[in-house]
Short mmCIF file of C-alpha atoms and ligand atoms in Angstrom, two decimals:
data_model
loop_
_atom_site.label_atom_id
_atom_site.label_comp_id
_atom_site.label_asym_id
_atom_site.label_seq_id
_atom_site.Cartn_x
_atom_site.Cartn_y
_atom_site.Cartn_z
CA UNK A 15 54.03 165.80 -133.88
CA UNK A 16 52.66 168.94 -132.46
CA UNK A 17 55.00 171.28 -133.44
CA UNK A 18 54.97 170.27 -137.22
CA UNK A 19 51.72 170.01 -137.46
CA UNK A 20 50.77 173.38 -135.99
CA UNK A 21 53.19 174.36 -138.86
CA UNK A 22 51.08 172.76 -141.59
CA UNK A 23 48.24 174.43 -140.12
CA UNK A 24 49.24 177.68 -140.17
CA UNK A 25 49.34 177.06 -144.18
CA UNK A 26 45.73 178.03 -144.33
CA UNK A 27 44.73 176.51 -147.40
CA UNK A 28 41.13 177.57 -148.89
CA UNK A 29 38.47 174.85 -149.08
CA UNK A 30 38.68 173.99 -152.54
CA UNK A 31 42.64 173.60 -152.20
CA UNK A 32 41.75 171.32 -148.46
CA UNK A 33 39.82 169.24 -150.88
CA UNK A 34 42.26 168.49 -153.43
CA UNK A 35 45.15 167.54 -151.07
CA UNK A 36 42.37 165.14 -149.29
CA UNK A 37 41.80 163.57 -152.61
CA UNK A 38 45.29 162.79 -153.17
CA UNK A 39 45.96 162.02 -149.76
CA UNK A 40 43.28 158.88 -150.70
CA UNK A 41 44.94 158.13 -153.49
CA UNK A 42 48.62 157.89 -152.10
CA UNK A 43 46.85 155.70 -148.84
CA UNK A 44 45.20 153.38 -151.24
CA UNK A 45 47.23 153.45 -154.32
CA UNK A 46 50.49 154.83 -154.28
CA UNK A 47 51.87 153.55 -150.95
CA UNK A 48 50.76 150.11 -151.63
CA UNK A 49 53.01 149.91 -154.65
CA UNK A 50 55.87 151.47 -153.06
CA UNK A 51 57.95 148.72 -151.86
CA UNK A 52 56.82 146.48 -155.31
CA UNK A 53 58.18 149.07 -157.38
CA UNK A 54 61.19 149.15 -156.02
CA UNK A 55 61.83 145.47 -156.01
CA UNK A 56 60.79 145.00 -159.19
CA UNK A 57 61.70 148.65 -161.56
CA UNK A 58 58.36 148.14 -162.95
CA UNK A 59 57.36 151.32 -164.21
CA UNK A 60 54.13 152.27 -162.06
CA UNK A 61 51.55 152.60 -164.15
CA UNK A 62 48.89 152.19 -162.07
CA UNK A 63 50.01 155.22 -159.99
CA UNK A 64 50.37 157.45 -162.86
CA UNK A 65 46.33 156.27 -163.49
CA UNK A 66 45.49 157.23 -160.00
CA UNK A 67 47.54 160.84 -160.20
CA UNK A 68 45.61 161.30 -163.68
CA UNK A 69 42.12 160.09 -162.89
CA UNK A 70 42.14 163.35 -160.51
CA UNK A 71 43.64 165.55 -163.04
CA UNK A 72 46.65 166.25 -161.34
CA UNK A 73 48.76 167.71 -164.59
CA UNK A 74 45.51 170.31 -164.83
CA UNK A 75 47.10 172.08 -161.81
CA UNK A 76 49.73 173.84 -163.48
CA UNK A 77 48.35 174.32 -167.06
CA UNK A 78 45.96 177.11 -168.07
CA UNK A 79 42.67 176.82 -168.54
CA UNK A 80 42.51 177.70 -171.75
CA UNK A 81 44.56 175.04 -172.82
CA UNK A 82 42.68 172.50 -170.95
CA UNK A 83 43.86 172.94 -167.73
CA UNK A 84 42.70 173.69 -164.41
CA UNK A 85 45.34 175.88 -162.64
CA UNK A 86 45.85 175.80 -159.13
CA UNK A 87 49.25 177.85 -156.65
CA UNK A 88 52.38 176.47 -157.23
CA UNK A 89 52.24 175.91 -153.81
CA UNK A 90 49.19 173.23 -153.67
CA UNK A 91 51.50 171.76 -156.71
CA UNK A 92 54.50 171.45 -154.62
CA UNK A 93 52.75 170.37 -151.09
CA UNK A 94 51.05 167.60 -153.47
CA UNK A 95 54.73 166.59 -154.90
CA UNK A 96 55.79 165.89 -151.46
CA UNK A 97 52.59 164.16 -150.54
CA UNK A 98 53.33 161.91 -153.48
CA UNK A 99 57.03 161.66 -153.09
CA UNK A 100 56.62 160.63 -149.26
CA UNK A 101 55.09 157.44 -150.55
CA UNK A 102 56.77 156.81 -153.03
CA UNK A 103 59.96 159.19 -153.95
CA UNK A 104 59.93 157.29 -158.24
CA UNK A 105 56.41 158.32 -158.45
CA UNK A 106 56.91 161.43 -157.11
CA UNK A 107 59.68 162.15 -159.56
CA UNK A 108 57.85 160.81 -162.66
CA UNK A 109 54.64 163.16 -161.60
CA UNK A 110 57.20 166.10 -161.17
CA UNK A 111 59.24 165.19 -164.29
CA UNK A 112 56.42 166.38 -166.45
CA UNK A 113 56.08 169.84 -164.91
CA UNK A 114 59.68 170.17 -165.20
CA UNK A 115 59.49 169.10 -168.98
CA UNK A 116 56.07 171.22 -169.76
CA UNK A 117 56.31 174.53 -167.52
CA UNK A 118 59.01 176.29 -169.95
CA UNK A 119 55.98 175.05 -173.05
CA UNK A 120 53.40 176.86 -170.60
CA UNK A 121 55.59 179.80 -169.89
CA UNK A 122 57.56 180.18 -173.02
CA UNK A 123 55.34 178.93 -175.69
CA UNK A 124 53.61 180.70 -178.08
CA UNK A 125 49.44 180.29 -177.88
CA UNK A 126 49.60 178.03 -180.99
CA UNK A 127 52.14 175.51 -179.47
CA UNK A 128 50.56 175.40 -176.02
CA UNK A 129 46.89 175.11 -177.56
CA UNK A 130 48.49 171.86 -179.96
CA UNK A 131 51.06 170.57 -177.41
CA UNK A 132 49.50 170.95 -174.02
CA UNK A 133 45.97 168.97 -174.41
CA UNK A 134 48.16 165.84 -174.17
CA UNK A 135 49.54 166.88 -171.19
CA UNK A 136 46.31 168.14 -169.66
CA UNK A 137 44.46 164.92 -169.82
CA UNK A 138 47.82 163.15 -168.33
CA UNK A 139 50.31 162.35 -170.91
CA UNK A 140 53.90 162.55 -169.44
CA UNK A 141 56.67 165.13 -170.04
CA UNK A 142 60.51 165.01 -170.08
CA UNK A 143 63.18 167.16 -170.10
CA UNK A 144 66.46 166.66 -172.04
CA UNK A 145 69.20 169.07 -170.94
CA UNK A 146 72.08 166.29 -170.20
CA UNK A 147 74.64 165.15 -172.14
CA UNK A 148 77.74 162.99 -171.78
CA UNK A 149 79.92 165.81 -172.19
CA UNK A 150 77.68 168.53 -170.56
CA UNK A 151 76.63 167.78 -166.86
CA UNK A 152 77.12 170.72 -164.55
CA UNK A 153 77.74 172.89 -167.19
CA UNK A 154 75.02 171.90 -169.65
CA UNK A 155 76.42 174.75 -172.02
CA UNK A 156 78.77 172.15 -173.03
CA UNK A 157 76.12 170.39 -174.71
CA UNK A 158 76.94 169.02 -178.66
CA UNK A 159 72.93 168.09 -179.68
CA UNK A 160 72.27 169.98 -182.65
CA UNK A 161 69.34 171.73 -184.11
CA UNK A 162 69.81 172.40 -188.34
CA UNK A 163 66.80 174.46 -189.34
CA UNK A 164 66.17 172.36 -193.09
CA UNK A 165 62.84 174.82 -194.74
CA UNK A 166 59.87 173.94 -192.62
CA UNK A 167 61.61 171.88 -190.25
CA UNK A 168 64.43 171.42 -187.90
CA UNK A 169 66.86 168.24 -187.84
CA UNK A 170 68.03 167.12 -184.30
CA UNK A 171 71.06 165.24 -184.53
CA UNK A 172 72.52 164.24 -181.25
CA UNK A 173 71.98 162.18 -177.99
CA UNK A 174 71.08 162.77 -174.47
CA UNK A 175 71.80 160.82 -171.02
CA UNK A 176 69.95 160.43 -167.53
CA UNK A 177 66.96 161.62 -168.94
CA UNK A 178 63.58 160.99 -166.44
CA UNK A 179 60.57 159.34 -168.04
CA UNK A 180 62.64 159.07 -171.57
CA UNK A 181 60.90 156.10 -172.48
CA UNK A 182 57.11 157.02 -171.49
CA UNK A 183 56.86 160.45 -171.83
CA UNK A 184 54.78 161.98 -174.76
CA UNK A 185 56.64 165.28 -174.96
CA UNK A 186 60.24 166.10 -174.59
CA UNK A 187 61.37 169.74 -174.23
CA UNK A 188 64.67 169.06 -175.89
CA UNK A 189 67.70 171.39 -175.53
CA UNK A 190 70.48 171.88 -178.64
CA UNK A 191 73.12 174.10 -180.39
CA UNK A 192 71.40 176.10 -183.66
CA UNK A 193 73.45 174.97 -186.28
CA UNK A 194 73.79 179.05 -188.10
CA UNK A 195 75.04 180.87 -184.67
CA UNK A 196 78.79 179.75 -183.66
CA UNK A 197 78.86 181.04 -180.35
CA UNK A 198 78.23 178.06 -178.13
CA UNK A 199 76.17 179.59 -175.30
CA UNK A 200 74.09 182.01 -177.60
CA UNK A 201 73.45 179.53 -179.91
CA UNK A 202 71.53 177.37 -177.54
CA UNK A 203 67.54 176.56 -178.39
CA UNK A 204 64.81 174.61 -177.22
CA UNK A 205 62.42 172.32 -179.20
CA UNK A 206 59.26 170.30 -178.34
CA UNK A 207 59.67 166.70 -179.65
CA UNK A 208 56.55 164.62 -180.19
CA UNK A 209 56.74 160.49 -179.07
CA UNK A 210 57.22 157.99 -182.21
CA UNK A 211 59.76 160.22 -183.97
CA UNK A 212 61.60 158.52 -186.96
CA UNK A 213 65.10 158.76 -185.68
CA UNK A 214 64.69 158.66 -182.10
CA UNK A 215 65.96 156.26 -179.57
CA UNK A 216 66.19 155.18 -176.18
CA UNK A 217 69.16 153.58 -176.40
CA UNK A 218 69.45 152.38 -172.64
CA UNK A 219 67.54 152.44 -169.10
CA UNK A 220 69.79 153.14 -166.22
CA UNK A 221 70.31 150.48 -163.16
CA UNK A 222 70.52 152.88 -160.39
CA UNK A 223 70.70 152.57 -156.26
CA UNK A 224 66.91 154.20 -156.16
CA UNK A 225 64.14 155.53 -157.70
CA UNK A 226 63.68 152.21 -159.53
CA UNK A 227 60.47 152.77 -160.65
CA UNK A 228 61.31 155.57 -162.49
CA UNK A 229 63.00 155.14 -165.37
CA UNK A 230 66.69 157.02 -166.46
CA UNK A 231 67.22 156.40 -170.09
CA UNK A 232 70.09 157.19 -172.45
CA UNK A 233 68.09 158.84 -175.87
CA UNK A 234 69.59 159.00 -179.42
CA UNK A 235 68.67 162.01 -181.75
CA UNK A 236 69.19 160.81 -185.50
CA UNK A 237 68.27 163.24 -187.93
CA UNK A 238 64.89 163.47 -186.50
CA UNK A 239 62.71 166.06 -188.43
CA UNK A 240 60.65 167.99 -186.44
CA UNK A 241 58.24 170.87 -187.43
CA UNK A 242 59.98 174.65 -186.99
CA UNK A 243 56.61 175.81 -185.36
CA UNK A 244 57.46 173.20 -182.15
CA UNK A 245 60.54 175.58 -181.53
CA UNK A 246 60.21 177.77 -177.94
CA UNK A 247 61.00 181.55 -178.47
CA UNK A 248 63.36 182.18 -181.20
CA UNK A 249 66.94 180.43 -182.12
CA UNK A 250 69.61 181.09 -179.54
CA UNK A 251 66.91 181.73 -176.56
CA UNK A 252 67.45 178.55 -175.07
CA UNK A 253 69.24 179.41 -172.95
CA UNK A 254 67.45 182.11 -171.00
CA UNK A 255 64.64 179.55 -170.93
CA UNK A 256 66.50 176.98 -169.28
CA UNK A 257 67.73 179.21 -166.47
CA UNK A 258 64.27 180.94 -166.15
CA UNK A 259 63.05 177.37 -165.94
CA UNK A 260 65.33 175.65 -163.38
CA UNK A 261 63.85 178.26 -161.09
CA UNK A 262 60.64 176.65 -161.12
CA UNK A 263 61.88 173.09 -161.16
CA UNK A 264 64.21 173.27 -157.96
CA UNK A 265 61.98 173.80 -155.72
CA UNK A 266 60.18 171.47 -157.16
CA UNK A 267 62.89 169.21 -156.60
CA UNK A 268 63.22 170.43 -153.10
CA UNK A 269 59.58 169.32 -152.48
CA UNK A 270 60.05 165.49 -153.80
CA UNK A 271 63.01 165.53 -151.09
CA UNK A 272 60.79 167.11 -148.37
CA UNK A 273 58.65 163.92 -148.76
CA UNK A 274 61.10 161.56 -148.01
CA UNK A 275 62.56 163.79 -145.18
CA UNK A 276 58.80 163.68 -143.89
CA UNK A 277 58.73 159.70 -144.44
CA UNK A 278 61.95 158.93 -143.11
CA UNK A 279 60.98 161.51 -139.86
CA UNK A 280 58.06 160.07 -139.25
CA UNK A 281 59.47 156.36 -139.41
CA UNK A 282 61.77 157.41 -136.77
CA UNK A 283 58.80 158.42 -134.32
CA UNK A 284 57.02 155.59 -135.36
CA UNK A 285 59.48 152.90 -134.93
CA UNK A 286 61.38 155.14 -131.35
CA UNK A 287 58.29 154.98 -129.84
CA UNK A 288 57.39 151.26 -130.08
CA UNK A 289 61.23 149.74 -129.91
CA UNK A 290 61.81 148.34 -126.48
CA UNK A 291 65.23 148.12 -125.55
CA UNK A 292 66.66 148.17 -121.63
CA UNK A 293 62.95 148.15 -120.65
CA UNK A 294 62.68 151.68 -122.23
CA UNK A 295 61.07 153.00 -126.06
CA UNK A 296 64.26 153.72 -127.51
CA UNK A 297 62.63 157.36 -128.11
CA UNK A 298 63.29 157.47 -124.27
CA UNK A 299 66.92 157.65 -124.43
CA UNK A 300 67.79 161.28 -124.34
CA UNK A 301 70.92 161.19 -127.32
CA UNK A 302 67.96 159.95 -129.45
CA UNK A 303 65.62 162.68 -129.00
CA UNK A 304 68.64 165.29 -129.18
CA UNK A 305 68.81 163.51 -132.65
CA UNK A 306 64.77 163.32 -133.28
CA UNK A 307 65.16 167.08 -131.85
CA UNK A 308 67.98 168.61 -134.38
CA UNK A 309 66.08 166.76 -137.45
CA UNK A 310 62.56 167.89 -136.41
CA UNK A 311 63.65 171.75 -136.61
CA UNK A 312 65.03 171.37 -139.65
CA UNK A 313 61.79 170.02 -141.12
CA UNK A 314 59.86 172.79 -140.01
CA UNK A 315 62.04 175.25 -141.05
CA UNK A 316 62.12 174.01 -144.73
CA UNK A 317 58.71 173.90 -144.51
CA UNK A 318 58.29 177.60 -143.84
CA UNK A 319 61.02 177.65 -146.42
CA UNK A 320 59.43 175.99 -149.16
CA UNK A 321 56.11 178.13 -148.41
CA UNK A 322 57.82 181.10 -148.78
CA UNK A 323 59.44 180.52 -152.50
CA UNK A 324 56.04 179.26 -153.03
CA UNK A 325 54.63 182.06 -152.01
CA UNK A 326 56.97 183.98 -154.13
CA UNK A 327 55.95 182.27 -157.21
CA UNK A 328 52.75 182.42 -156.68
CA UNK A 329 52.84 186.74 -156.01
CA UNK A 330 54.09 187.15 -159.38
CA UNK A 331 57.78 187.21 -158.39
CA UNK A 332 60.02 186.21 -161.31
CA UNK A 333 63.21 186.89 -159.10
CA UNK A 334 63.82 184.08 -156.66
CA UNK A 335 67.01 181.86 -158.17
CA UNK A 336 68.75 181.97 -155.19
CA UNK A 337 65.79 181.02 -152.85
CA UNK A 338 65.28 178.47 -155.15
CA UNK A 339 68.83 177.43 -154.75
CA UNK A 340 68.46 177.66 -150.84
CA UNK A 341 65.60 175.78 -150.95
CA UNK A 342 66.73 172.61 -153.37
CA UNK A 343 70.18 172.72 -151.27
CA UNK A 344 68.41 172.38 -147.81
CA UNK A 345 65.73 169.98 -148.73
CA UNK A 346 67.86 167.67 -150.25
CA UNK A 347 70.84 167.13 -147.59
CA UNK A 348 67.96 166.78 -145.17
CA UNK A 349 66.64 164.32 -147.33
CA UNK A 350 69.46 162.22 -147.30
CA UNK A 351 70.65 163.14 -143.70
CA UNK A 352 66.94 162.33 -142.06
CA UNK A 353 66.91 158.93 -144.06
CA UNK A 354 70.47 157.83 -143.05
CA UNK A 355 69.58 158.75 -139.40
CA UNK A 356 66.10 156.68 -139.87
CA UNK A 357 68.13 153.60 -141.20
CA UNK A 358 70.17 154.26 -137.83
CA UNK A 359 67.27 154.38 -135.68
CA UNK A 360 65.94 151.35 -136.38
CA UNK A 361 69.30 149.58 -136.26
CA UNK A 362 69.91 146.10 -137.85
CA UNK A 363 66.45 146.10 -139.18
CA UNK A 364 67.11 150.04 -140.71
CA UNK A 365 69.30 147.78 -142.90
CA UNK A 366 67.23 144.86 -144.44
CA UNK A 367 63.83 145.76 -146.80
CA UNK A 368 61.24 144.97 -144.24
CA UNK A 369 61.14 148.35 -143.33
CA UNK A 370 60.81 151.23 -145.82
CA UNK A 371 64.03 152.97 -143.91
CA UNK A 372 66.86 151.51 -146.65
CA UNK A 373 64.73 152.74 -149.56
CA UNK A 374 64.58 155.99 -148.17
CA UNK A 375 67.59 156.06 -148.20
CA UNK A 376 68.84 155.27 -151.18
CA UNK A 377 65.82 157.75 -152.98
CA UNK A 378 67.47 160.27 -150.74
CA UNK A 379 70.93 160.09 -152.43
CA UNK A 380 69.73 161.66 -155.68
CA UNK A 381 68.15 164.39 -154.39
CA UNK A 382 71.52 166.27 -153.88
CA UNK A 383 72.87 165.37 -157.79
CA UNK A 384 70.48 166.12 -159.89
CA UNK A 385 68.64 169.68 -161.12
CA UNK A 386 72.19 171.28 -160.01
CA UNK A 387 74.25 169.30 -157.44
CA UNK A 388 74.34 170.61 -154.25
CA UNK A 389 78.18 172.17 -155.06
CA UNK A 390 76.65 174.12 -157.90
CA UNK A 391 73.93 175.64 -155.59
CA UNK A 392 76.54 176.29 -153.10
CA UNK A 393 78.29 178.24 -155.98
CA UNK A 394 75.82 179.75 -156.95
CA UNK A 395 74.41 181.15 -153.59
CA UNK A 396 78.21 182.06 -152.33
CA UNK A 397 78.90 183.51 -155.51
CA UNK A 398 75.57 186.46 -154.51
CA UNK A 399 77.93 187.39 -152.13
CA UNK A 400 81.17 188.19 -153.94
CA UNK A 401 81.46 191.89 -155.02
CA UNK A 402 83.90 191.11 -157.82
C1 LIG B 24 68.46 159.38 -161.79
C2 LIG B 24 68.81 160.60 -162.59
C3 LIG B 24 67.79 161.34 -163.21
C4 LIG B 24 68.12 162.45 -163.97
N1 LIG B 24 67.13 163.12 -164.65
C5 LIG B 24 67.47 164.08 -165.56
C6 LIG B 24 66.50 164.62 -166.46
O1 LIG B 24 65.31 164.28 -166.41
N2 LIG B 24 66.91 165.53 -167.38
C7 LIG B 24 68.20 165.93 -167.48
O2 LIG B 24 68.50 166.73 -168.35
N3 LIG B 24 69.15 165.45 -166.63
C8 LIG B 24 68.83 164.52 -165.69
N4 LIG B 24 69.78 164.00 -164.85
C9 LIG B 24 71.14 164.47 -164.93
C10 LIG B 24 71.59 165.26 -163.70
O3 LIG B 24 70.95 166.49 -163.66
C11 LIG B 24 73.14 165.36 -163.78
O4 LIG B 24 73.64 164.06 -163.45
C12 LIG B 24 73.70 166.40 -162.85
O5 LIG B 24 73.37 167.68 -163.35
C13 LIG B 24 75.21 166.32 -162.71
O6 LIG B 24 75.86 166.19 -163.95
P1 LIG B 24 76.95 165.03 -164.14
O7 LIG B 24 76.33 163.77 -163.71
O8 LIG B 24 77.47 165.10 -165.53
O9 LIG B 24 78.10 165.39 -163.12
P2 LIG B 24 79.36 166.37 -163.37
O10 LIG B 24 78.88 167.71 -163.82
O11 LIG B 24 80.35 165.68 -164.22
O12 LIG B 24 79.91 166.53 -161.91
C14 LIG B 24 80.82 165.60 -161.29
C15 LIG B 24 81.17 166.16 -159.92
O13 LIG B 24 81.85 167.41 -160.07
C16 LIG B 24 81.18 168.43 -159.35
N5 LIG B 24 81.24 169.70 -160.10
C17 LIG B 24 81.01 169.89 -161.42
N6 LIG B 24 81.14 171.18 -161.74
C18 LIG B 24 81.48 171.82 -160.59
C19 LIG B 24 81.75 173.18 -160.24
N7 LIG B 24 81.68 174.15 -161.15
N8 LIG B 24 82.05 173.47 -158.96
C20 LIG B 24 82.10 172.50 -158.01
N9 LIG B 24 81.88 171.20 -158.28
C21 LIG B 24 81.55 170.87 -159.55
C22 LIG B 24 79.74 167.96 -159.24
O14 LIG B 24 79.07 168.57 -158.14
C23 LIG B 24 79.93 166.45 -159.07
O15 LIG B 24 80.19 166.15 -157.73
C24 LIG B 24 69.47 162.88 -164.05
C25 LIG B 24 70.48 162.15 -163.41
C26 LIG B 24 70.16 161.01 -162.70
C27 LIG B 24 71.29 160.21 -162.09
#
């Protein structure tokens, strides 16, 4: 473990940041990892988790002081994503969900909006974020949820799928179509919606291969009124938003899949070094640490990867789409490659749930579909290079 952890050091975090990851470190050895396997068996939403990540104020990180928070670098956010996610990847996802949902409110917002909407959030209510529709996937321009400005208000009419935390969160950041501008892209616009509106739905939780205790629900949007001041930037800026926003969330994403790729690499040491098989460790056998070998230097260089978007974020940079890209892309088909190898490794058992290695795996498979799938952030990087 030398060489990763030498890595990790070279992070140089200051004392006050050393102190927070320690803190959650405790929590995710006594709390979160516990729960991990329990969760998945059972889809029960993990409550208790979500008490541990808020008893140490972990939304504060990324919301402004003013508004209650306690900020902290993006890059202590993502490290403590992956600390989170290597436990357990649904908890990490639900934690995550609600920057995703809230960061375009922080950035976007106006100071009346963030000093309402964000208190919630600050002392740990949960955030989602509703960009996906049956008809608009990949290409969530396609979307047909509609915003009618009606005097004071705005109806939503409409319905989204696949949406994290649907039924727990407290705030949505919902995208739409303004009803008065025809063209479909410019006419896109985001809204905050408030829990326990008249009119809204979950109409369905997903049954999905992982992240069980997280839940996927299917929402309905039926004439819900909701005040014209919850509405970010002005009609038809939606869309900028969104883009400007996914920037932030990939790597975000990208962190929740280091964590398993950690897990999943450091079940494979683990487990190669005790198996015994033709009087050897099966960590002996040269193929498998040409395998361990390949995997490990991928996992440091996302690492290094991941630090430096982080680091890019965190200097002010508002340019870094396609680093974010590179960065979601890489992290996630490690993800899933490291966990398919771990199942490997640890052969017949790799397959049945007495070892974490199947779960891993099937977290892992998400990773590379949603916030883009990995084709679009192929497109999108190849397309840098076209000079038509
Ligand atoms: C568990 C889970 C949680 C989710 N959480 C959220 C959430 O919180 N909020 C939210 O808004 N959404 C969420 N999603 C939705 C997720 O982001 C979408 O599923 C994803 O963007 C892909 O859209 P789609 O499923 O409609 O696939 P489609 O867009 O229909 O894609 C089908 C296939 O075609 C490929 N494809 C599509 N377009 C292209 C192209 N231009 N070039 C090459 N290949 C292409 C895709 O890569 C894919 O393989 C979640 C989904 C799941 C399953």
């Amino acid at each position: 473990m030398k060489l990763w952890e030498k890595v990790l050091r070279a992070r140089r975090w200051s004392d006050e940041e050393l102190q927070v990851l320690d803190q959650v470190q405790r929590i995710v050895d006594a709390v979160i990892a516990p729960n991990a396997a329990r969760i998945d068996a059972t889809g029960e939403f993990p409550w208790d988790n979500v008490a541990a990540i808020n008893a140490l104020g972990l939304n504060a990180i990324f919301i402004p002081e003013q508004f209650g928070g306690m900020p902290m670098a993006y890059k202590l956010y993502l490290e403590i994503v992956s600390l989170i996610s290597e436990a357990c990847a649904s908890t990490g996802i639900i934690y995550a969900t609600t920057f995703h949902g809230m960061k375009p409110l922080i950035d976007f917002g106006n100071d009346e909006q963030r000093a309402r909407l964000l208190k919630r959030i600050a002392a740990g209510g949960l955030g989602a974020l509703a960009i996906t529709e049956a008809t608009a996937g990949s290409d969530a321009t396609g979307m047909r949820t509609t915003f009618t400005p009606d005097g004071d208000d705005i109806i939503v009419d409409g319905s989204k799928c696949f949406i994290s935390n649907g039924d727990v969160a407290d705030l949505y950041l919902v995208f739409g179509k303004w009803s008065e501008i025809a063209d479909s892209k410019s006419s896109i616009s985001v809204l905050v919606l408030e829990k326990a509106q008249r009119g809204f739905s979950v109409v369905s939780k997903e049954k999905k291969m992982g992240h069980n205790g997280s839940s996927t629900c299917a929402l309905a949007f039926d004439g819900i009124r909701v005040p014209r001041a919850n509405l970010l930037g002005k009609p038809g800026e939606g869309l900028r938003i969104l883009l400007a926003s996914l920037n932030k969330s990939r790597p975000s994403i990208a962190a929740h899949a280091r964590g398993i790729a950690r897990a999943a690499f450091k079940d494979m040491v683990t487990y190669g070094n005790e198996r015994v098989q033709s009087g050897r460790t099966v960590l002996e056998f040269q193929g498998n640490q040409f395998a361990l070998a390949d995997l490990a230097s991928e996992l440091v260089m996302l690492e290094r990867w991941l630090d430096y978007v982080a680091d890019l974020v965190d200097g002010g940079d508002t340019d870094f789409g396609l680093e974010a890209s590179v960065a979601k892309l890489r992290a996630t088909d490690l993800a899933m490659k490291m966990a398919l190898e771990c199942v490997q490794f640890h052969g017949g058992y790799g397959y049945c749930r007495d070892y974490r290695a199947e779960r891993l795996m099937r977290d892992a498979k998400i990773t590379q579909i949603w916030e883009g799938t990995n084709q679009i952030h192929r497109q999108l990087i190849g397309r840098s290079f076209t000079t038509k």
